Each structure stands twice: as structure tokens, then as C-alpha cells.
PDB file of C-alpha atoms in Angstrom:
ATOM      1  CA  UNK A   6      12.866  10.491  15.985  1.00 74.00           C
ATOM      2  CA  UNK A   7      14.684   9.475  12.808  1.00 75.00           C
ATOM      3  CA  UNK A   8      17.389   7.706  14.841  1.00 84.00           C
ATOM      4  CA  UNK A   9      14.750   5.868  16.882  1.00 88.00           C
ATOM      5  CA  UNK A  10      12.963   4.842  13.680  1.00 85.00           C
ATOM      6  CA  UNK A  11      16.195   3.432  12.282  1.00 84.00           C
ATOM      7  CA  UNK A  12      16.852   1.481  15.492  1.00 92.00           C
ATOM      8  CA  UNK A  13      13.339   0.003  15.551  1.00 94.00           C
ATOM      9  CA  UNK A  14      13.529  -0.879  11.849  1.00 91.00           C
ATOM     10  CA  UNK A  15      16.883  -2.630  12.324  1.00 92.00           C
ATOM     11  CA  UNK A  16      15.479  -4.651  15.230  1.00 96.00           C
ATOM     12  CA  UNK A  17      12.409  -5.649  13.217  1.00 95.00           C
ATOM     13  CA  UNK A  18      14.424  -6.854  10.224  1.00 93.00           C
ATOM     14  CA  UNK A  19      17.543  -8.212  11.952  1.00 91.00           C
ATOM     15  CA  UNK A  20      18.293 -11.698  10.631  1.00 83.00           C
ATOM     16  CA  UNK A  21      20.358 -12.542  13.705  1.00 86.00           C
ATOM     17  CA  UNK A  22      18.997 -11.048  16.928  1.00 84.00           C
ATOM     18  CA  UNK A  23      22.232 -11.936  18.760  1.00 85.00           C
ATOM     19  CA  UNK A  24      24.106  -9.396  16.623  1.00 89.00           C
ATOM     20  CA  UNK A  25      22.018  -6.433  17.760  1.00 93.00           C
ATOM     21  CA  UNK A  26      23.868  -3.542  19.368  1.00 93.00           C
ATOM     22  CA  UNK A  27      23.732  -2.915  23.112  1.00 94.00           C
ATOM     23  CA  UNK A  28      21.294  -0.041  22.593  1.00 94.00           C
ATOM     24  CA  UNK A  29      19.047  -2.170  20.402  1.00 94.00           C
ATOM     25  CA  UNK A  30      19.057  -5.011  22.933  1.00 95.00           C
ATOM     26  CA  UNK A  31      18.121  -2.551  25.681  1.00 96.00           C
ATOM     27  CA  UNK A  32      15.134  -1.396  23.609  1.00 96.00           C
ATOM     28  CA  UNK A  33      13.907  -4.923  22.864  1.00 96.00           C
ATOM     29  CA  UNK A  34      12.106  -5.576  26.219  1.00 96.00           C
ATOM     30  CA  UNK A  35      10.211  -2.275  25.921  1.00 97.00           C
ATOM     31  CA  UNK A  36       9.219  -3.024  22.328  1.00 98.00           C
ATOM     32  CA  UNK A  37       8.256  -6.576  23.293  1.00 97.00           C
ATOM     33  CA  UNK A  38       5.931  -5.309  26.050  1.00 98.00           C
ATOM     34  CA  UNK A  39       4.352  -2.786  23.675  1.00 98.00           C
ATOM     35  CA  UNK A  40       3.935  -5.545  21.080  1.00 98.00           C
ATOM     36  CA  UNK A  41       2.092  -7.700  23.637  1.00 98.00           C
ATOM     37  CA  UNK A  42      -0.284  -4.832  24.418  1.00 98.00           C
ATOM     38  CA  UNK A  43      -0.861  -4.349  20.699  1.00 98.00           C
ATOM     39  CA  UNK A  44      -1.680  -8.057  20.290  1.00 98.00           C
ATOM     40  CA  UNK A  45      -4.274  -7.864  23.101  1.00 98.00           C
ATOM     41  CA  UNK A  46      -5.860  -4.735  21.588  1.00 98.00           C
ATOM     42  CA  UNK A  47      -5.911  -6.362  18.139  1.00 97.00           C
ATOM     43  CA  UNK A  48      -7.576  -9.526  19.471  1.00 97.00           C
ATOM     44  CA  UNK A  49     -10.140  -7.492  21.421  1.00 98.00           C
ATOM     45  CA  UNK A  50     -11.012  -5.438  18.337  1.00 97.00           C
ATOM     46  CA  UNK A  51     -11.330  -8.596  16.253  1.00 96.00           C
ATOM     47  CA  UNK A  52     -13.754 -10.063  18.812  1.00 97.00           C
ATOM     48  CA  UNK A  53     -15.895  -6.926  18.715  1.00 98.00           C
ATOM     49  CA  UNK A  54     -16.364  -7.335  14.960  1.00 96.00           C
ATOM     50  CA  UNK A  55     -16.670 -11.139  15.135  1.00 94.00           C
ATOM     51  CA  UNK A  56     -19.564 -10.950  17.603  1.00 95.00           C
ATOM     52  CA  UNK A  57     -21.158  -7.981  15.756  1.00 94.00           C
ATOM     53  CA  UNK A  58     -20.602  -5.593  18.664  1.00 96.00           C
ATOM     54  CA  UNK A  59     -19.029  -3.281  16.101  1.00 96.00           C
ATOM     55  CA  UNK A  60     -20.854  -2.861  12.814  1.00 94.00           C
ATOM     56  CA  UNK A  61     -19.482  -3.740   9.392  1.00 95.00           C
ATOM     57  CA  UNK A  62     -20.901  -1.504   6.690  1.00 96.00           C
ATOM     58  CA  UNK A  63     -21.911  -2.887   3.290  1.00 96.00           C
ATOM     59  CA  UNK A  64     -21.569  -0.423   0.420  1.00 97.00           C
ATOM     60  CA  UNK A  65     -23.987  -0.596  -2.548  1.00 96.00           C
ATOM     61  CA  UNK A  66     -21.201  -1.268  -5.093  1.00 97.00           C
ATOM     62  CA  UNK A  67     -18.365  -3.833  -5.293  1.00 97.00           C
ATOM     63  CA  UNK A  68     -15.491  -3.100  -2.885  1.00 98.00           C
ATOM     64  CA  UNK A  69     -11.853  -3.994  -3.612  1.00 99.00           C
ATOM     65  CA  UNK A  70      -9.451  -3.768  -0.672  1.00 99.00           C
ATOM     66  CA  UNK A  71      -5.715  -3.328  -1.270  1.00 98.00           C
ATOM     67  CA  UNK A  72      -3.724  -3.780   1.930  1.00 97.00           C
ATOM     68  CA  UNK A  73      -0.792  -5.482   3.595  1.00 96.00           C
ATOM     69  CA  UNK A  74       0.382  -7.153   6.794  1.00 97.00           C
ATOM     70  CA  UNK A  75       3.446  -4.988   7.449  1.00 96.00           C
ATOM     71  CA  UNK A  76       4.366  -1.322   7.521  1.00 88.00           C
ATOM     72  CA  UNK A  77       4.972   0.574   4.256  1.00 81.00           C
ATOM     73  CA  UNK A  78       6.791  -0.266   1.037  1.00 84.00           C
ATOM     74  CA  UNK A  79       4.525  -3.027  -0.206  1.00 93.00           C
ATOM     75  CA  UNK A  80       3.274  -1.332  -3.361  1.00 94.00           C
ATOM     76  CA  UNK A  81      -0.280  -0.618  -2.168  1.00 95.00           C
ATOM     77  CA  UNK A  82      -0.608   2.812  -3.744  1.00 93.00           C
ATOM     78  CA  UNK A  83       0.730   1.784  -7.200  1.00 94.00           C
ATOM     79  CA  UNK A  84      -1.670  -1.186  -7.140  1.00 98.00           C
ATOM     80  CA  UNK A  85      -4.584   1.093  -6.192  1.00 98.00           C
ATOM     81  CA  UNK A  86      -3.656   3.374  -9.092  1.00 98.00           C
ATOM     82  CA  UNK A  87      -3.377   0.404 -11.481  1.00 98.00           C
ATOM     83  CA  UNK A  88      -6.815  -0.954 -10.513  1.00 98.00           C
ATOM     84  CA  UNK A  89      -8.426   2.504 -10.697  1.00 98.00           C
ATOM     85  CA  UNK A  90      -6.997   3.102 -14.163  1.00 98.00           C
ATOM     86  CA  UNK A  91      -8.097  -0.348 -15.350  1.00 97.00           C
ATOM     87  CA  UNK A  92     -11.646   0.171 -14.069  1.00 96.00           C
ATOM     88  CA  UNK A  93     -11.787   3.647 -15.573  1.00 95.00           C
ATOM     89  CA  UNK A  94     -10.572   2.369 -18.947  1.00 95.00           C
ATOM     90  CA  UNK A  95     -13.316  -0.287 -18.735  1.00 92.00           C
ATOM     91  CA  UNK A  96     -15.961   2.415 -18.365  1.00 92.00           C
ATOM     92  CA  UNK A  97     -16.470   2.009 -14.605  1.00 94.00           C
ATOM     93  CA  UNK A  98     -16.025   5.062 -12.360  1.00 96.00           C
ATOM     94  CA  UNK A  99     -14.055   3.981  -9.266  1.00 97.00           C
ATOM     95  CA  UNK A 100     -14.025   5.703  -5.894  1.00 98.00           C
ATOM     96  CA  UNK A 101     -10.736   5.444  -3.992  1.00 98.00           C
ATOM     97  CA  UNK A 102     -11.164   5.664  -0.223  1.00 98.00           C
ATOM     98  CA  UNK A 103      -7.928   6.570   1.541  1.00 95.00           C
ATOM     99  CA  UNK A 104      -7.235   7.573   5.113  1.00 90.00           C
ATOM    100  CA  UNK A 105      -4.923  10.408   4.069  1.00 81.00           C
ATOM    101  CA  UNK A 106      -1.804   9.786   6.138  1.00 70.00           C
ATOM    102  CA  UNK A 107       0.850  12.480   6.612  1.00 59.00           C
ATOM    103  CA  UNK A 108      -1.198  15.349   5.294  1.00 61.00           C
ATOM    104  CA  UNK A 109      -2.646  13.342   2.413  1.00 75.00           C
ATOM    105  CA  UNK A 110       0.472  13.222   0.223  1.00 82.00           C
ATOM    106  CA  UNK A 111      -0.572   9.897  -1.336  1.00 87.00           C
ATOM    107  CA  UNK A 112      -4.070  11.222  -2.072  1.00 91.00           C
ATOM    108  CA  UNK A 113      -2.590  14.235  -3.852  1.00 91.00           C
ATOM    109  CA  UNK A 114      -0.272  11.968  -5.836  1.00 91.00           C
ATOM    110  CA  UNK A 115      -3.202   9.755  -6.863  1.00 94.00           C
ATOM    111  CA  UNK A 116      -5.175  12.835  -7.945  1.00 95.00           C
ATOM    112  CA  UNK A 117      -2.229  13.958 -10.066  1.00 92.00           C
ATOM    113  CA  UNK A 118      -1.609  10.542 -11.642  1.00 93.00           C
ATOM    114  CA  UNK A 119      -5.288   9.787 -12.289  1.00 97.00           C
ATOM    115  CA  UNK A 120      -6.201  13.234 -13.579  1.00 95.00           C
ATOM    116  CA  UNK A 121      -8.405  12.927 -16.654  1.00 94.00           C
ATOM    117  CA  UNK A 122      -9.812   9.506 -15.691  1.00 96.00           C
ATOM    118  CA  UNK A 123     -13.222   8.719 -14.179  1.00 95.00           C
ATOM    119  CA  UNK A 124     -11.682   8.207 -10.739  1.00 97.00           C
ATOM    120  CA  UNK A 125     -13.028   9.948  -7.628  1.00 97.00           C
ATOM    121  CA  UNK A 126     -11.016  10.136  -4.404  1.00 97.00           C
ATOM    122  CA  UNK A 127     -12.418  10.349  -0.877  1.00 97.00           C
ATOM    123  CA  UNK A 128     -10.078  11.154   2.024  1.00 95.00           C
ATOM    124  CA  UNK A 129     -10.819  10.603   5.707  1.00 93.00           C
ATOM    125  CA  UNK A 130     -10.643   8.161   8.613  1.00 91.00           C
ATOM    126  CA  UNK A 131     -14.386   7.362   8.536  1.00 94.00           C
ATOM    127  CA  UNK A 132     -14.465   5.797   5.110  1.00 96.00           C
ATOM    128  CA  UNK A 133     -18.082   4.654   5.333  1.00 95.00           C
ATOM    129  CA  UNK A 134     -19.175   8.261   5.897  1.00 96.00           C
ATOM    130  CA  UNK A 135     -16.874   9.521   3.122  1.00 97.00           C
ATOM    131  CA  UNK A 136     -18.306   6.905   0.745  1.00 97.00           C
ATOM    132  CA  UNK A 137     -21.889   7.885   1.624  1.00 97.00           C
ATOM    133  CA  UNK A 138     -21.058  11.527   0.931  1.00 97.00           C
ATOM    134  CA  UNK A 139     -19.506  10.661  -2.453  1.00 97.00           C
ATOM    135  CA  UNK A 140     -22.495   8.485  -3.409  1.00 97.00           C
ATOM    136  CA  UNK A 141     -24.781  11.419  -2.655  1.00 96.00           C
ATOM    137  CA  UNK A 142     -22.715  13.762  -4.826  1.00 96.00           C
ATOM    138  CA  UNK A 143     -21.954  11.490  -7.792  1.00 96.00           C
ATOM    139  CA  UNK A 144     -24.576   8.754  -7.523  1.00 96.00           C
ATOM    140  CA  UNK A 145     -23.756   5.072  -7.938  1.00 95.00           C
ATOM    141  CA  UNK A 146     -24.585   2.098 -10.129  1.00 92.00           C
ATOM    142  CA  UNK A 147     -23.968  -1.514  -9.118  1.00 83.00           C
ATOM    143  CA  UNK A 148     -23.239  -3.644 -12.216  1.00 70.00           C
ATOM    144  CA  UNK A 149     -24.107  -6.782 -10.199  1.00 71.00           C
ATOM    145  CA  UNK A 150     -27.660  -5.753  -9.301  1.00 68.00           C
ATOM    146  CA  UNK A 151     -30.738  -7.159 -11.033  1.00 53.00           C
ATOM    147  CA  UNK A 152     -32.069  -3.603 -11.390  1.00 52.00           C
ATOM    148  CA  UNK A 153     -28.994  -2.574 -13.313  1.00 52.00           C
ATOM    149  CA  UNK A 154     -29.168  -5.711 -15.493  1.00 46.00           C
ATOM    150  CA  UNK A 155     -32.824  -4.981 -16.245  1.00 45.00           C
ATOM    151  CA  UNK A 156     -32.034  -1.408 -17.281  1.00 46.00           C
ATOM    152  CA  UNK A 157     -29.212  -2.586 -19.522  1.00 43.00           C
ATOM    153  CA  UNK A 158     -31.533  -5.043 -21.230  1.00 41.00           C
ATOM    154  CA  UNK A 159     -34.234  -2.412 -21.744  1.00 44.00           C
ATOM    155  CA  UNK A 160     -31.893   0.244 -23.069  1.00 48.00           C
ATOM    156  CA  UNK A 161     -29.682  -2.185 -24.951  1.00 46.00           C
ATOM    157  CA  UNK A 162     -26.887   0.285 -24.294  1.00 50.00           C
ATOM    158  CA  UNK A 163     -24.331  -0.933 -21.790  1.00 49.00           C
ATOM    159  CA  UNK A 164     -21.888   1.896 -22.422  1.00 54.00           C
ATOM    160  CA  UNK A 165     -24.369   4.653 -21.580  1.00 52.00           C
ATOM    161  CA  UNK A 166     -24.739   3.229 -18.066  1.00 53.00           C
ATOM    162  CA  UNK A 167     -21.107   2.356 -17.448  1.00 55.00           C
ATOM    163  CA  UNK A 168     -19.915   5.738 -18.716  1.00 60.00           C
ATOM    164  CA  UNK A 169     -22.532   7.724 -16.801  1.00 69.00           C
ATOM    165  CA  UNK A 170     -19.975   8.986 -14.275  1.00 86.00           C
ATOM    166  CA  UNK A 171     -21.777   7.310 -11.393  1.00 94.00           C
ATOM    167  CA  UNK A 172     -19.546   5.378  -9.002  1.00 97.00           C
ATOM    168  CA  UNK A 173     -19.415   1.710  -9.997  1.00 96.00           C
ATOM    169  CA  UNK A 174     -16.781   0.338  -7.613  1.00 97.00           C
ATOM    170  CA  UNK A 175     -14.872   1.292  -4.470  1.00 98.00           C
ATOM    171  CA  UNK A 176     -11.149   0.736  -3.894  1.00 99.00           C
ATOM    172  CA  UNK A 177      -9.963   0.726  -0.273  1.00 98.00           C
ATOM    173  CA  UNK A 178      -6.405   2.042  -0.093  1.00 96.00           C
ATOM    174  CA  UNK A 179      -4.619   0.336   2.826  1.00 95.00           C
ATOM    175  CA  UNK A 180      -7.840  -1.455   3.653  1.00 96.00           C
ATOM    176  CA  UNK A 181      -6.856  -4.805   5.156  1.00 96.00           C
ATOM    177  CA  UNK A 182      -7.069  -3.605   8.763  1.00 95.00           C
ATOM    178  CA  UNK A 183     -10.083  -1.374   8.057  1.00 95.00           C
ATOM    179  CA  UNK A 184     -12.598  -3.959   9.241  1.00 95.00           C
ATOM    180  CA  UNK A 185     -15.599  -1.606   9.435  1.00 95.00           C
ATOM    181  CA  UNK A 186     -16.220  -1.956   5.680  1.00 97.00           C
ATOM    182  CA  UNK A 187     -17.141  -5.265   4.071  1.00 97.00           C
ATOM    183  CA  UNK A 188     -15.302  -6.067   0.868  1.00 97.00           C
ATOM    184  CA  UNK A 189     -15.798  -8.321  -2.146  1.00 98.00           C
ATOM    185  CA  UNK A 190     -12.109  -8.779  -2.954  1.00 98.00           C
ATOM    186  CA  UNK A 191      -9.175  -8.695  -0.516  1.00 99.00           C
ATOM    187  CA  UNK A 192      -5.779  -8.157  -2.159  1.00 99.00           C
ATOM    188  CA  UNK A 193      -2.718  -8.433   0.082  1.00 98.00           C
ATOM    189  CA  UNK A 194       0.524  -6.816  -1.048  1.00 98.00           C
ATOM    190  CA  UNK A 195       3.820  -8.395   0.054  1.00 98.00           C
ATOM    191  CA  UNK A 196       7.226  -6.717  -0.159  1.00 96.00           C
ATOM    192  CA  UNK A 197       9.453  -9.360  -1.732  1.00 95.00           C
ATOM    193  CA  UNK A 198      12.599  -7.525  -0.636  1.00 92.00           C
ATOM    194  CA  UNK A 199      11.741  -7.040   3.048  1.00 90.00           C
ATOM    195  CA  UNK A 200       9.042  -9.657   3.681  1.00 92.00           C
ATOM    196  CA  UNK A 201       8.005 -10.119   7.356  1.00 94.00           C
ATOM    197  CA  UNK A 202      11.256  -9.476   9.228  1.00 93.00           C
ATOM    198  CA  UNK A 203      11.319 -11.141  12.652  1.00 95.00           C
ATOM    199  CA  UNK A 204       7.595 -12.018  12.283  1.00 95.00           C
ATOM    200  CA  UNK A 205       6.701 -10.075  15.426  1.00 97.00           C
ATOM    201  CA  UNK A 206       3.825  -7.628  15.801  1.00 98.00           C
ATOM    202  CA  UNK A 207       4.349  -3.875  15.971  1.00 97.00           C
ATOM    203  CA  UNK A 208       6.450  -2.257  17.334  1.00 97.00           C
ATOM    204  CA  UNK A 209       8.869  -5.143  18.033  1.00 97.00           C
ATOM    205  CA  UNK A 210       8.402  -6.350  14.473  1.00 96.00           C
ATOM    206  CA  UNK A 211       6.882  -5.058  11.233  1.00 96.00           C
ATOM    207  CA  UNK A 212       3.622  -7.040  11.345  1.00 98.00           C
ATOM    208  CA  UNK A 213       0.285  -5.252  11.706  1.00 97.00           C
ATOM    209  CA  UNK A 214      -1.428  -8.629  12.087  1.00 98.00           C
ATOM    210  CA  UNK A 215      -0.231 -12.232  12.519  1.00 97.00           C
ATOM    211  CA  UNK A 216       0.525 -14.104   9.291  1.00 97.00           C
ATOM    212  CA  UNK A 217      -2.662 -16.132   9.830  1.00 97.00           C
ATOM    213  CA  UNK A 218      -4.513 -13.045   8.545  1.00 98.00           C
ATOM    214  CA  UNK A 219      -3.523 -14.247   5.059  1.00 98.00           C
ATOM    215  CA  UNK A 220      -6.487 -16.621   5.349  1.00 98.00           C
ATOM    216  CA  UNK A 221      -8.764 -13.638   4.717  1.00 98.00           C
ATOM    217  CA  UNK A 222      -6.993 -12.805   1.458  1.00 98.00           C
ATOM    218  CA  UNK A 223      -8.508 -13.569  -1.937  1.00 99.00           C
ATOM    219  CA  UNK A 224      -5.200 -12.877  -3.708  1.00 99.00           C
ATOM    220  CA  UNK A 225      -1.619 -12.042  -2.764  1.00 98.00           C
ATOM    221  CA  UNK A 226       0.769  -9.926  -4.820  1.00 98.00           C
ATOM    222  CA  UNK A 227       4.537 -10.134  -4.305  1.00 98.00           C
ATOM    223  CA  UNK A 228       5.906  -6.677  -5.069  1.00 96.00           C
ATOM    224  CA  UNK A 229       9.455  -5.996  -6.370  1.00 94.00           C
ATOM    225  CA  UNK A 230       9.551  -9.570  -7.696  1.00 95.00           C
ATOM    226  CA  UNK A 231      12.202  -8.607 -10.263  1.00 93.00           C
ATOM    227  CA  UNK A 232      14.615  -7.696  -7.433  1.00 92.00           C
ATOM    228  CA  UNK A 233      14.250 -11.068  -5.682  1.00 93.00           C
ATOM    229  CA  UNK A 234      15.943 -14.343  -6.615  1.00 95.00           C
ATOM    230  CA  UNK A 235      13.828 -17.153  -8.029  1.00 96.00           C
ATOM    231  CA  UNK A 236      14.566 -19.320  -4.988  1.00 97.00           C
ATOM    232  CA  UNK A 237      13.465 -16.596  -2.579  1.00 96.00           C
ATOM    233  CA  UNK A 238      10.234 -16.160  -4.527  1.00 97.00           C
ATOM    234  CA  UNK A 239       9.575 -19.893  -4.204  1.00 97.00           C
ATOM    235  CA  UNK A 240      10.268 -19.698  -0.459  1.00 97.00           C
ATOM    236  CA  UNK A 241       7.840 -16.776  -0.059  1.00 97.00           C
ATOM    237  CA  UNK A 242       5.181 -18.616  -2.027  1.00 98.00           C
ATOM    238  CA  UNK A 243       5.701 -21.735   0.113  1.00 97.00           C
ATOM    239  CA  UNK A 244       5.325 -19.740   3.359  1.00 97.00           C
ATOM    240  CA  UNK A 245       2.073 -18.164   2.185  1.00 98.00           C
ATOM    241  CA  UNK A 246       0.667 -21.465   0.938  1.00 97.00           C
ATOM    242  CA  UNK A 247       1.346 -22.954   4.378  1.00 97.00           C
ATOM    243  CA  UNK A 248      -1.171 -20.445   5.753  1.00 98.00           C
ATOM    244  CA  UNK A 249      -3.672 -20.696   2.876  1.00 98.00           C
ATOM    245  CA  UNK A 250      -3.023 -23.437   0.335  1.00 97.00           C
ATOM    246  CA  UNK A 251      -5.497 -22.153  -2.256  1.00 97.00           C
ATOM    247  CA  UNK A 252      -4.219 -18.548  -2.204  1.00 98.00           C
ATOM    248  CA  UNK A 253      -3.645 -17.181  -5.744  1.00 98.00           C
ATOM    249  CA  UNK A 254      -0.241 -15.455  -5.916  1.00 98.00           C
ATOM    250  CA  UNK A 255       0.818 -12.840  -8.456  1.00 98.00           C
ATOM    251  CA  UNK A 256       4.026 -10.885  -9.039  1.00 97.00           C
ATOM    252  CA  UNK A 257       4.656  -7.220  -9.812  1.00 96.00           C
ATOM    253  CA  UNK A 258       7.588  -4.939 -10.449  1.00 92.00           C
ATOM    254  CA  UNK A 259       8.157  -1.209 -10.701  1.00 88.00           C
ATOM    255  CA  UNK A 260       9.569  -0.005 -14.013  1.00 89.00           C
ATOM    256  CA  UNK A 261      10.663   3.663 -14.074  1.00 91.00           C
ATOM    257  CA  UNK A 262       9.730   5.524 -17.250  1.00 92.00           C
ATOM    258  CA  UNK A 263      11.376   8.937 -16.757  1.00 93.00           C
ATOM    259  CA  UNK A 264      12.560  11.525 -14.242  1.00 93.00           C
ATOM    260  CA  UNK A 265      11.081  14.959 -13.636  1.00 91.00           C
ATOM    261  CA  UNK A 266      12.342  18.134 -12.028  1.00 89.00           C
ATOM    262  CA  UNK A 267      10.982  18.917  -8.563  1.00 82.00           C
ATOM    263  CA  UNK A 268      10.231  22.488  -9.615  1.00 84.00           C
ATOM    264  CA  UNK A 269       8.297  21.264 -12.659  1.00 88.00           C
ATOM    265  CA  UNK A 270       6.478  17.962 -12.203  1.00 83.00           C
ATOM    266  CA  UNK A 271       5.337  18.052 -15.835  1.00 85.00           C
ATOM    267  CA  UNK A 272       8.904  17.942 -17.129  1.00 91.00           C
ATOM    268  CA  UNK A 273      10.346  14.678 -18.433  1.00 92.00           C
ATOM    269  CA  UNK A 274      14.001  13.647 -18.321  1.00 92.00           C
ATOM    270  CA  UNK A 275      15.118  10.411 -19.942  1.00 94.00           C
ATOM    271  CA  UNK A 276      16.507   7.586 -17.808  1.00 94.00           C
ATOM    272  CA  UNK A 277      19.751   7.781 -19.789  1.00 93.00           C
ATOM    273  CA  UNK A 278      20.459  11.096 -18.056  1.00 90.00           C
ATOM    274  CA  UNK A 279      21.801   9.161 -15.052  1.00 90.00           C
ATOM    275  CA  UNK A 280      23.925   6.646 -16.921  1.00 91.00           C
ATOM    276  CA  UNK A 281      27.464   6.576 -15.451  1.00 93.00           C
ATOM    277  CA  UNK A 282      26.467   9.362 -13.032  1.00 94.00           C
ATOM    278  CA  UNK A 283      27.197   9.667  -9.314  1.00 94.00           C
ATOM    279  CA  UNK A 284      23.850  10.147  -7.593  1.00 94.00           C
ATOM    280  CA  UNK A 285      22.379  10.599  -4.128  1.00 93.00           C
ATOM    281  CA  UNK A 286      19.014   8.911  -3.493  1.00 94.00           C
ATOM    282  CA  UNK A 287      16.956  10.898  -0.982  1.00 91.00           C
ATOM    283  CA  UNK A 288      13.747   9.086  -0.083  1.00 90.00           C
ATOM    284  CA  UNK A 289      10.866   9.065   2.385  1.00 87.00           C
ATOM    285  CA  UNK A 290       9.171   5.862   1.256  1.00 88.00           C
ATOM    286  CA  UNK A 291       8.459   2.489   2.807  1.00 85.00           C
ATOM    287  CA  UNK A 292      11.011   0.523   0.779  1.00 86.00           C
ATOM    288  CA  UNK A 293      14.080   2.638   0.102  1.00 90.00           C
ATOM    289  CA  UNK A 294      16.085  -0.444  -0.920  1.00 89.00           C
ATOM    290  CA  UNK A 295      13.901  -0.935  -3.993  1.00 91.00           C
ATOM    291  CA  UNK A 296      14.407   2.707  -4.995  1.00 92.00           C
ATOM    292  CA  UNK A 297      18.189   2.462  -4.647  1.00 93.00           C
ATOM    293  CA  UNK A 298      18.297  -0.860  -6.524  1.00 91.00           C
ATOM    294  CA  UNK A 299      16.283   0.663  -9.377  1.00 90.00           C
ATOM    295  CA  UNK A 300      18.760   3.552  -9.686  1.00 92.00           C
ATOM    296  CA  UNK A 301      21.656   1.098  -9.780  1.00 92.00           C
ATOM    297  CA  UNK A 302      19.947  -0.921 -12.528  1.00 90.00           C
ATOM    298  CA  UNK A 303      19.501   2.228 -14.625  1.00 91.00           C
ATOM    299  CA  UNK A 304      23.288   2.462 -14.890  1.00 91.00           C
ATOM    300  CA  UNK A 305      24.550   4.961 -12.311  1.00 92.00           C
ATOM    301  CA  UNK A 306      28.253   4.522 -11.606  1.00 93.00           C
ATOM    302  CA  UNK A 307      27.851   5.187  -7.866  1.00 95.00           C
ATOM    303  CA  UNK A 308      24.749   5.482  -5.667  1.00 95.00           C
ATOM    304  CA  UNK A 309      24.649   6.890  -2.145  1.00 95.00           C
ATOM    305  CA  UNK A 310      21.514   7.283  -0.065  1.00 94.00           C
ATOM    306  CA  UNK A 311      19.662   9.281   2.581  1.00 90.00           C
ATOM    307  CA  UNK A 312      16.659   7.394   3.946  1.00 89.00           C
ATOM    308  CA  UNK A 313      13.921   9.164   5.893  1.00 85.00           C
ATOM    309  CA  UNK A 314      10.799   7.680   7.466  1.00 82.00           C
ATOM    310  CA  UNK A 315       7.793   6.921   5.271  1.00 84.00           C
ATOM    311  CA  UNK A 316       5.852  10.122   4.412  1.00 80.00           C
ATOM    312  CA  UNK A 317       8.542  12.289   6.013  1.00 80.00           C
ATOM    313  CA  UNK A 318       7.920  15.983   5.300  1.00 78.00           C
ATOM    314  CA  UNK A 319      11.058  17.614   3.910  1.00 76.00           C
ATOM    315  CA  UNK A 320      11.963  21.170   4.830  1.00 72.00           C
ATOM    316  CA  UNK A 321      14.353  22.073   2.015  1.00 60.00           C
ATOM    317  CA  UNK A 322      18.104  22.188   2.716  1.00 60.00           C
ATOM    318  CA  UNK A 323      18.018  22.336   6.503  1.00 49.00           C
ATOM    319  CA  UNK A 324      17.168  18.705   7.098  1.00 52.00           C
ATOM    320  CA  UNK A 325      19.205  17.431   4.180  1.00 53.00           C
ATOM    321  CA  UNK A 326      22.347  19.222   5.306  1.00 52.00           C
ATOM    322  CA  UNK A 327      21.899  17.977   8.857  1.00 50.00           C
ATOM    323  CA  UNK A 328      21.871  14.385   7.574  1.00 51.00           C
ATOM    324  CA  UNK A 329      25.020  14.696   5.495  1.00 52.00           C
ATOM    325  CA  UNK A 330      28.400  13.720   6.990  1.00 53.00           C
TER     326      UNK A 330
END
């Protein structure tokens, strides 16, 4: 499966389709047919929601969706964590709703990173039901409602309400294609390093939706902006503004703070530990290039890599040794 994943990824991001290998060219018609079926299914699903044949649920608190148009590596989870921490520091208890892909590794990471904050995390495919369950357990308070405003005026104590522990906002992790929940803010993450490849829908290309879906966005965030040239950033901005001229565009970067030992996640090793070192980057993330580039910028003398599929589950030395030359 790893070899097939690599082949499909290379086809999706090939700059010159004429330079594909014979095997890749033989796969292209199959992927193209599957992509056409996906487009039909996507359009049909969109019509069901457009004509209210499928219901969109409205939650009783503000909903922020963080999503993307392509497969992984767009910085969704770090952005979700950033927003949750910001809300928590502001006295608002956020609820993160995540589907829990690949055994829920991202949910566990969010729990670890956000430990000690006001953040609650709900995991499951039916996010409306998960949200309802969390509201029943923790309660909720909508800072926009007239009832809430009236209470704040009567009590003259804003902090007591905001810090009550009741859920005050919902963050949808990977929420752009989760159309069953209405949202108040749609944030679209864009991988500045990989962008949209051949601009084809899955599985022929990396797109989950056509680029016209950017019209639904309230803001776009170009991730890994520090690893992209200024001209490329301008080109990306121009492409997005062609779809939605008024789209606000922001830029983010990942800045490593320290390393830790796998056996002890609470340990901290300084970044200088890898200066002039020869290292092997083993990753199972959506954008391995960004990870490798970051290690090179730290000052390693030589960097090699082993890339596995996003959320790949490692089984100690067996799989690593089988991937080595």
C-alpha cells in the first residue's frame, strides 16, 4: 500500500504529466475514472444539502471550522490548537469536534498539548450528536445571545460567566467538507509548499473539492509561508483572489521549540543537539517536505528521510528496517 500511495502522490503533484513513468501512466485512466465518480458523488451530496434534503444542524454557540481543499499537511491541527488555546486564554471554554482518524492519534495529541486549558474534545463521525452530548455534560453559554448579555449586565461580572467552564465555542477540526453542521467562520488552510498539485479531484489529484469551494471561505491561511519564496506566495494569493477577490489571506509558519525522547514525551532536548549532525527523518505526516526542511534549517549536516503515509501506525523496528536500503 505504501508503494501505491507514493505512486498516486507523485501523479497528483507531477509538474509535467508527460514525464510520468510507464506504471504511473497506466494507473492514470483508472484514477481518472474514479475521480469522475467522486465528482458526481460530491455534486449529488451538495445538491442534497442545497435543497434541504439533508439537514444542516445549528449549534447554540459560535462554530469555527478549520479545513482544507486537499489531503493532509495543511496545518489544520496546529491551527485548531492555536485557536483553542487563544479562546481558553480569553476565558472561553472551546469544544473541539474531530472525526478521530487513524485511531484518534490527533485527538490524543490535542489532549496532551491542551492539557490544563479549558478545552474539551469530542471525537466521532456524527459531530452534531457528539456536540449535543458534550453540551449536556458541560453546559453551554453563547456570548452572542441577548440572554447572556442580560445576565452579564445584571451580574456586572463578565469573568464569572466566561470562566464558568461551560462551552462557549465549537471548533470543527477538518470541517470544510463536514456540511451537516452550520458554521459562523470558515477558515481554509493551504499548504504553501504543495498547493493544489494537478488541480484534479481525488484520487487522480489531491483536491477534495474544486477550487471554487474557496468562495465559501471567510479566511484563508497559507501554511509553511516561511519555506516559500515571496514570488510564489504572490502567485498563490493571486490564484485565490481569482476565485474570491475579497478573501482575507494570512500566513503561518511552524517554529520548532525543542525535541523530546519517544520514551519520555515530557523530556526536552535543545535544538542545538542536532547541529552538524547526520539525521534520519522518519515521518507519517501530510507534509514531510516541511519537516525535512525544518531539520535542515536547524543546522544538520546531512538529512535523509523515510516518508510513510499520513497517520501511518508504526510497528517498531520491523517496518523501519524493511524500508531501509
